[in-house]
Amino acid sequence: TPVALAPGASLIRGWLDLDRQAWIADRFREWAAGPVPIRAATVRGHPMSVRTVCLGWHWQPYRYTRDATDVNGARVLPFPDWLVRAGRRALADTGHDAGEVERYTPDTALVNFYDEHARMGMHQDKDEVSRAPVVSLSIGDSCTFRLGNTDDRNRPYTDVTLESGDLVVFGGPSRLAFHGVTAIHPGTAPPGCGLDAGRINLTLRETGMAG
Ligand code: MD3
Ligand code: FE
């Protein structure tokens, strides 16, 4: 049953069972190996503490490309159909209407890995042309996720612990809200989730890019 975090933002705890979490963690290890290896993106001259591998389109701050010209020049892996279906099911399960569910065609996943020291500062996701919802899936250690508002990076905000298996859908007025990850909680990954330490977060997005 979904819990509203804010207008347009819904959380479903334990949306992924442990077997699916472990299966996705295995896929993560394959994606991370290449053709474009997982890397810390560089923002204004500094490497992020989070490491990211992309599917479909490659995110380089602050644009999407097909080739990872900031890493090794290779083309990113295609966006798999099973993630399109997962994205649609996520919208349906969080109460989005049938028309929106049918139209939703995520074409990009940003797959983030956090070690126990990694953080993500408050930011807005504005690099997509589409304003379709973002779907977030968490696996491994829990984190403190901070959801702010659309106007002021600093306040007000609500903090929520995201745990392994949790789904969050960010649409409507929450789509352009500031958000970040303020802490990882080491040792909280549940046995059987497929990750011994650290946190994986997948975000599914529609870029709105042609072709
Ligand atoms: C709210 N990732 O990749 S997921 C990101 O846990 C990102 O890795 C965080 O922020 C993570 O850009 C947070 C939750 C999330 C993702 C996208 C959003 C929340 C969002 C877009 C709009 C509003
Ligand atoms: Fe974000």
PDB file of N, CA, C and O in Angstrom, residues 34-86:
ATOM      1  N   GLY A  34      30.780  -3.044 -17.738  1.00  0.00           N
ATOM      2  CA  GLY A  34      30.935  -2.425 -19.050  1.00  0.00           C
ATOM      3  C   GLY A  34      29.831  -2.840 -19.994  1.00  0.00           C
ATOM      4  O   GLY A  34      28.938  -3.550 -19.577  1.00  0.00           O
ATOM      5  N   PRO A  35      29.891  -2.340 -21.220  1.00  0.00           N
ATOM      6  CA  PRO A  35      30.969  -1.673 -21.958  1.00  0.00           C
ATOM      7  C   PRO A  35      31.417  -0.321 -21.390  1.00  0.00           C
ATOM      8  O   PRO A  35      32.558   0.071 -21.616  1.00  0.00           O
ATOM      9  N   VAL A  36      30.523   0.377 -20.708  1.00  0.00           N
ATOM     10  CA  VAL A  36      30.942   1.613 -20.037  1.00  0.00           C
ATOM     11  C   VAL A  36      31.049   1.280 -18.553  1.00  0.00           C
ATOM     12  O   VAL A  36      30.029   1.066 -17.894  1.00  0.00           O
ATOM     13  N   PRO A  37      32.247   1.201 -17.989  1.00  0.00           N
ATOM     14  CA  PRO A  37      32.361   0.805 -16.588  1.00  0.00           C
ATOM     15  C   PRO A  37      31.773   1.851 -15.652  1.00  0.00           C
ATOM     16  O   PRO A  37      31.724   3.040 -15.971  1.00  0.00           O
ATOM     17  N   ILE A  38      31.298   1.376 -14.508  1.00  0.00           N
ATOM     18  CA  ILE A  38      30.749   2.302 -13.509  1.00  0.00           C
ATOM     19  C   ILE A  38      31.830   3.308 -13.127  1.00  0.00           C
ATOM     20  O   ILE A  38      33.005   2.970 -13.014  1.00  0.00           O
ATOM     21  N   ARG A  39      31.393   4.567 -12.954  1.00  0.00           N
ATOM     22  CA  ARG A  39      32.369   5.611 -12.633  1.00  0.00           C
ATOM     23  C   ARG A  39      31.717   6.719 -11.827  1.00  0.00           C
ATOM     24  O   ARG A  39      30.494   6.862 -11.804  1.00  0.00           O
ATOM     25  N   ALA A  40      32.558   7.493 -11.164  1.00  0.00           N
ATOM     26  CA  ALA A  40      32.094   8.689 -10.468  1.00  0.00           C
ATOM     27  C   ALA A  40      32.057   9.822 -11.483  1.00  0.00           C
ATOM     28  O   ALA A  40      33.093  10.190 -12.046  1.00  0.00           O
ATOM     29  N   ALA A  41      30.892  10.365 -11.742  1.00  0.00           N
ATOM     30  CA  ALA A  41      30.789  11.504 -12.661  1.00  0.00           C
ATOM     31  C   ALA A  41      31.459  12.723 -12.015  1.00  0.00           C
ATOM     32  O   ALA A  41      31.489  12.846 -10.783  1.00  0.00           O
ATOM     33  N   THR A  42      31.995  13.582 -12.864  1.00  0.00           N
ATOM     34  CA  THR A  42      32.669  14.788 -12.375  1.00  0.00           C
ATOM     35  C   THR A  42      31.737  15.978 -12.525  1.00  0.00           C
ATOM     36  O   THR A  42      31.243  16.245 -13.616  1.00  0.00           O
ATOM     37  N   VAL A  43      31.469  16.643 -11.417  1.00  0.00           N
ATOM     38  CA  VAL A  43      30.584  17.809 -11.415  1.00  0.00           C
ATOM     39  C   VAL A  43      31.394  19.020 -10.967  1.00  0.00           C
ATOM     40  O   VAL A  43      31.952  19.011  -9.869  1.00  0.00           O
ATOM     41  N   ARG A  44      31.464  20.023 -11.833  1.00  0.00           N
ATOM     42  CA  ARG A  44      32.246  21.238 -11.575  1.00  0.00           C
ATOM     43  C   ARG A  44      33.643  20.904 -11.041  1.00  0.00           C
ATOM     44  O   ARG A  44      34.094  21.417 -10.023  1.00  0.00           O
ATOM     45  N   GLY A  45      34.290  19.944 -11.721  1.00  0.00           N
ATOM     46  CA  GLY A  45      35.679  19.632 -11.410  1.00  0.00           C
ATOM     47  C   GLY A  45      35.899  18.632 -10.298  1.00  0.00           C
ATOM     48  O   GLY A  45      37.037  18.238 -10.041  1.00  0.00           O
ATOM     49  N   HIS A  46      34.805  18.191  -9.637  1.00  0.00           N
ATOM     50  CA  HIS A  46      34.973  17.264  -8.516  1.00  0.00           C
ATOM     51  C   HIS A  46      34.245  15.958  -8.783  1.00  0.00           C
ATOM     52  O   HIS A  46      33.075  15.964  -9.167  1.00  0.00           O
ATOM     53  N   PRO A  47      34.911  14.818  -8.536  1.00  0.00           N
ATOM     54  CA  PRO A  47      34.209  13.541  -8.689  1.00  0.00           C
ATOM     55  C   PRO A  47      33.144  13.381  -7.607  1.00  0.00           C
ATOM     56  O   PRO A  47      33.369  13.698  -6.438  1.00  0.00           O
ATOM     57  N   MET A  48      31.983  12.893  -8.011  1.00  0.00           N
ATOM     58  CA  MET A  48      30.933  12.595  -7.022  1.00  0.00           C
ATOM     59  C   MET A  48      31.376  11.416  -6.157  1.00  0.00           C
ATOM     60  O   MET A  48      32.172  10.584  -6.597  1.00  0.00           O
ATOM     61  N   SER A  49      30.846  11.314  -4.962  1.00  0.00           N
ATOM     62  CA  SER A  49      31.152  10.148  -4.113  1.00  0.00           C
ATOM     63  C   SER A  49      30.317   8.942  -4.543  1.00  0.00           C
ATOM     64  O   SER A  49      30.686   7.799  -4.265  1.00  0.00           O
ATOM     65  N   VAL A  50      29.212   9.191  -5.209  1.00  0.00           N
ATOM     66  CA  VAL A  50      28.369   8.135  -5.758  1.00  0.00           C
ATOM     67  C   VAL A  50      28.950   7.706  -7.097  1.00  0.00           C
ATOM     68  O   VAL A  50      29.437   8.539  -7.858  1.00  0.00           O
ATOM     69  N   ARG A  51      28.911   6.403  -7.384  1.00  0.00           N
ATOM     70  CA  ARG A  51      29.340   5.910  -8.695  1.00  0.00           C
ATOM     71  C   ARG A  51      28.116   5.466  -9.493  1.00  0.00           C
ATOM     72  O   ARG A  51      27.166   4.930  -8.912  1.00  0.00           O
ATOM     73  N   THR A  52      28.129   5.742 -10.785  1.00  0.00           N
ATOM     74  CA  THR A  52      26.932   5.587 -11.629  1.00  0.00           C
ATOM     75  C   THR A  52      27.251   4.820 -12.903  1.00  0.00           C
ATOM     76  O   THR A  52      28.281   5.075 -13.534  1.00  0.00           O
ATOM     77  N   VAL A  53      26.348   3.900 -13.250  1.00  0.00           N
ATOM     78  CA  VAL A  53      26.375   3.278 -14.575  1.00  0.00           C
ATOM     79  C   VAL A  53      24.986   3.481 -15.175  1.00  0.00           C
ATOM     80  O   VAL A  53      23.989   3.464 -14.443  1.00  0.00           O
ATOM     81  N   CYS A  54      24.943   3.732 -16.480  1.00  0.00           N
ATOM     82  CA  CYS A  54      23.683   4.112 -17.134  1.00  0.00           C
ATOM     83  C   CYS A  54      23.259   3.055 -18.147  1.00  0.00           C
ATOM     84  O   CYS A  54      24.093   2.370 -18.732  1.00  0.00           O
ATOM     85  N   LEU A  55      21.968   2.973 -18.363  1.00  0.00           N
ATOM     86  CA  LEU A  55      21.380   2.139 -19.413  1.00  0.00           C
ATOM     87  C   LEU A  55      20.545   3.043 -20.312  1.00  0.00           C
ATOM     88  O   LEU A  55      19.857   3.926 -19.808  1.00  0.00           O
ATOM     89  N   GLY A  56      20.552   2.769 -21.610  1.00  0.00           N
ATOM     90  CA  GLY A  56      19.701   3.525 -22.536  1.00  0.00           C
ATOM     91  C   GLY A  56      20.378   4.798 -23.015  1.00  0.00           C
ATOM     92  O   GLY A  56      20.764   4.903 -24.168  1.00  0.00           O
ATOM     93  N   TRP A  57      20.433   5.771 -22.136  1.00  0.00           N
ATOM     94  CA  TRP A  57      21.173   7.001 -22.388  1.00  0.00           C
ATOM     95  C   TRP A  57      22.200   7.169 -21.284  1.00  0.00           C
ATOM     96  O   TRP A  57      21.946   6.802 -20.134  1.00  0.00           O
ATOM     97  N   HIS A  58      23.329   7.760 -21.638  1.00  0.00           N
ATOM     98  CA  HIS A  58      24.418   7.977 -20.679  1.00  0.00           C
ATOM     99  C   HIS A  58      24.319   9.393 -20.121  1.00  0.00           C
ATOM    100  O   HIS A  58      24.320  10.368 -20.877  1.00  0.00           O
ATOM    101  N   TRP A  59      24.192   9.479 -18.795  1.00  0.00           N
ATOM    102  CA  TRP A  59      24.124  10.808 -18.174  1.00  0.00           C
ATOM    103  C   TRP A  59      25.524  11.311 -17.888  1.00  0.00           C
ATOM    104  O   TRP A  59      26.313  10.659 -17.198  1.00  0.00           O
ATOM    105  N   GLN A  60      25.837  12.457 -18.467  1.00  0.00           N
ATOM    106  CA  GLN A  60      27.046  13.153 -18.054  1.00  0.00           C
ATOM    107  C   GLN A  60      26.575  14.534 -17.642  1.00  0.00           C
ATOM    108  O   GLN A  60      25.841  15.176 -18.376  1.00  0.00           O
ATOM    109  N   PRO A  61      26.979  14.948 -16.457  1.00  0.00           N
ATOM    110  CA  PRO A  61      26.438  16.238 -16.004  1.00  0.00           C
ATOM    111  C   PRO A  61      26.649  17.280 -17.089  1.00  0.00           C
ATOM    112  O   PRO A  61      27.798  17.439 -17.461  1.00  0.00           O
ATOM    113  N   TYR A  62      25.700  17.928 -17.589  1.00  0.00           N
ATOM    114  CA  TYR A  62      24.282  17.913 -17.375  1.00  0.00           C
ATOM    115  C   TYR A  62      23.560  17.614 -18.672  1.00  0.00           C
ATOM    116  O   TYR A  62      22.715  18.358 -19.113  1.00  0.00           O
ATOM    117  N   ARG A  63      23.901  16.494 -19.285  1.00  0.00           N
ATOM    118  CA  ARG A  63      23.267  16.126 -20.547  1.00  0.00           C
ATOM    119  C   ARG A  63      23.263  14.616 -20.715  1.00  0.00           C
ATOM    120  O   ARG A  63      24.000  13.895 -20.028  1.00  0.00           O
ATOM    121  N   TYR A  64      22.408  14.151 -21.640  1.00  0.00           N
ATOM    122  CA  TYR A  64      22.328  12.738 -21.987  1.00  0.00           C
ATOM    123  C   TYR A  64      22.915  12.523 -23.371  1.00  0.00           C
ATOM    124  O   TYR A  64      22.608  13.264 -24.311  1.00  0.00           O
ATOM    125  N   THR A  65      23.764  11.484 -23.489  1.00  0.00           N
ATOM    126  CA  THR A  65      24.361  11.125 -24.770  1.00  0.00           C
ATOM    127  C   THR A  65      24.209   9.611 -24.943  1.00  0.00           C
ATOM    128  O   THR A  65      23.909   8.889 -23.993  1.00  0.00           O
ATOM    129  N   ARG A  66      24.422   9.123 -26.172  1.00  0.00           N
ATOM    130  CA  ARG A  66      24.417   7.672 -26.381  1.00  0.00           C
ATOM    131  C   ARG A  66      25.792   7.083 -26.071  1.00  0.00           C
ATOM    132  O   ARG A  66      25.897   5.945 -25.600  1.00  0.00           O
ATOM    133  N   ASP A  67      26.842   7.846 -26.360  1.00  0.00           N
ATOM    134  CA  ASP A  67      28.204   7.373 -26.150  1.00  0.00           C
ATOM    135  C   ASP A  67      28.791   8.062 -24.918  1.00  0.00           C
ATOM    136  O   ASP A  67      28.587   9.261 -24.715  1.00  0.00           O
ATOM    137  N   ALA A  68      29.525   7.282 -24.137  1.00  0.00           N
ATOM    138  CA  ALA A  68      30.107   7.806 -22.895  1.00  0.00           C
ATOM    139  C   ALA A  68      31.413   8.531 -23.201  1.00  0.00           C
ATOM    140  O   ALA A  68      32.506   8.049 -22.890  1.00  0.00           O
ATOM    141  N   THR A  69      31.288   9.700 -23.822  1.00  0.00           N
ATOM    142  CA  THR A  69      32.475  10.442 -24.253  1.00  0.00           C
ATOM    143  C   THR A  69      33.287  10.959 -23.069  1.00  0.00           C
ATOM    144  O   THR A  69      34.449  11.314 -23.226  1.00  0.00           O
ATOM    145  N   ASP A  70      32.697  10.960 -21.885  1.00  0.00           N
ATOM    146  CA  ASP A  70      33.431  11.392 -20.681  1.00  0.00           C
ATOM    147  C   ASP A  70      34.092  10.207 -19.954  1.00  0.00           C
ATOM    148  O   ASP A  70      34.733  10.409 -18.922  1.00  0.00           O
ATOM    149  N   VAL A  71      33.881   8.986 -20.455  1.00  0.00           N
ATOM    150  CA  VAL A  71      34.454   7.800 -19.793  1.00  0.00           C
ATOM    151  C   VAL A  71      35.414   7.108 -20.761  1.00  0.00           C
ATOM    152  O   VAL A  71      36.625   7.314 -20.691  1.00  0.00           O
ATOM    153  N   ASN A  72      34.874   6.296 -21.670  1.00  0.00           N
ATOM    154  CA  ASN A  72      35.732   5.560 -22.614  1.00  0.00           C
ATOM    155  C   ASN A  72      35.220   5.615 -24.042  1.00  0.00           C
ATOM    156  O   ASN A  72      35.731   4.928 -24.910  1.00  0.00           O
ATOM    157  N   GLY A  73      34.168   6.410 -24.261  1.00  0.00           N
ATOM    158  CA  GLY A  73      33.646   6.584 -25.614  1.00  0.00           C
ATOM    159  C   GLY A  73      32.734   5.483 -26.092  1.00  0.00           C
ATOM    160  O   GLY A  73      32.165   5.571 -27.184  1.00  0.00           O
ATOM    161  N   ALA A  74      32.559   4.428 -25.280  1.00  0.00           N
ATOM    162  CA  ALA A  74      31.716   3.304 -25.715  1.00  0.00           C
ATOM    163  C   ALA A  74      30.236   3.682 -25.658  1.00  0.00           C
ATOM    164  O   ALA A  74      29.826   4.584 -24.907  1.00  0.00           O
ATOM    165  N   ARG A  75      29.434   2.966 -26.449  1.00  0.00           N
ATOM    166  CA  ARG A  75      27.982   3.166 -26.412  1.00  0.00           C
ATOM    167  C   ARG A  75      27.414   2.465 -25.177  1.00  0.00           C
ATOM    168  O   ARG A  75      27.837   1.364 -24.838  1.00  0.00           O
ATOM    169  N   VAL A  76      26.446   3.111 -24.534  1.00  0.00           N
ATOM    170  CA  VAL A  76      25.850   2.510 -23.334  1.00  0.00           C
ATOM    171  C   VAL A  76      24.996   1.313 -23.713  1.00  0.00           C
ATOM    172  O   VAL A  76      24.512   1.199 -24.834  1.00  0.00           O
ATOM    173  N   LEU A  77      24.794   0.438 -22.753  1.00  0.00           N
ATOM    174  CA  LEU A  77      23.921  -0.715 -22.946  1.00  0.00           C
ATOM    175  C   LEU A  77      22.502  -0.241 -23.248  1.00  0.00           C
ATOM    176  O   LEU A  77      22.078   0.827 -22.786  1.00  0.00           O
ATOM    177  N   PRO A  78      21.729  -1.058 -24.006  1.00  0.00           N
ATOM    178  CA  PRO A  78      20.327  -0.702 -24.247  1.00  0.00           C
ATOM    179  C   PRO A  78      19.505  -0.758 -22.964  1.00  0.00           C
ATOM    180  O   PRO A  78      19.870  -1.445 -22.006  1.00  0.00           O
ATOM    181  N   PHE A  79      18.392  -0.045 -22.972  1.00  0.00           N
ATOM    182  CA  PHE A  79      17.454  -0.071 -21.844  1.00  0.00           C
ATOM    183  C   PHE A  79      16.580  -1.307 -21.989  1.00  0.00           C
ATOM    184  O   PHE A  79      15.895  -1.471 -22.995  1.00  0.00           O
ATOM    185  N   PRO A  80      16.605  -2.213 -21.008  1.00  0.00           N
ATOM    186  CA  PRO A  80      15.893  -3.483 -21.197  1.00  0.00           C
ATOM    187  C   PRO A  80      14.378  -3.372 -21.058  1.00  0.00           C
ATOM    188  O   PRO A  80      13.870  -2.567 -20.273  1.00  0.00           O
ATOM    189  N   ASP A  81      13.667  -4.217 -21.807  1.00  0.00           N
ATOM    190  CA  ASP A  81      12.198  -4.227 -21.756  1.00  0.00           C
ATOM    191  C   ASP A  81      11.665  -4.527 -20.357  1.00  0.00           C
ATOM    192  O   ASP A  81      10.618  -4.016 -19.965  1.00  0.00           O
ATOM    193  N   TRP A  82      12.365  -5.379 -19.605  1.00  0.00           N
ATOM    194  CA  TRP A  82      11.843  -5.717 -18.275  1.00  0.00           C
ATOM    195  C   TRP A  82      11.807  -4.483 -17.382  1.00  0.00           C
ATOM    196  O   TRP A  82      10.963  -4.410 -16.479  1.00  0.00           O
ATOM    197  N   LEU A  83      12.666  -3.512 -17.650  1.00  0.00           N
ATOM    198  CA  LEU A  83      12.605  -2.273 -16.858  1.00  0.00           C
ATOM    199  C   LEU A  83      11.479  -1.344 -17.320  1.00  0.00           C
ATOM    200  O   LEU A  83      10.952  -0.574 -16.518  1.00  0.00           O
ATOM    201  N   VAL A  84      11.104  -1.415 -18.611  1.00  0.00           N
ATOM    202  CA  VAL A  84       9.909  -0.682 -19.054  1.00  0.00           C
ATOM    203  C   VAL A  84       8.684  -1.231 -18.322  1.00  0.00           C
ATOM    204  O   VAL A  84       7.866  -0.483 -17.764  1.00  0.00           O
ATOM    205  N   ARG A  85       8.586  -2.574 -18.294  1.00  0.00           N
ATOM    206  CA  ARG A  85       7.434  -3.194 -17.612  1.00  0.00           C
ATOM    207  C   ARG A  85       7.445  -2.891 -16.119  1.00  0.00           C
ATOM    208  O   ARG A  85       6.391  -2.607 -15.525  1.00  0.00           O
ATOM    209  N   ALA A  86       8.614  -2.924 -15.500  1.00  0.00           N
ATOM    210  CA  ALA A  86       8.697  -2.610 -14.062  1.00  0.00           C
ATOM    211  C   ALA A  86       8.268  -1.169 -13.798  1.00  0.00           C
ATOM    212  O   ALA A  86       7.560  -0.889 -12.818  1.00  0.00           O
TER     213      ALA A  86
END
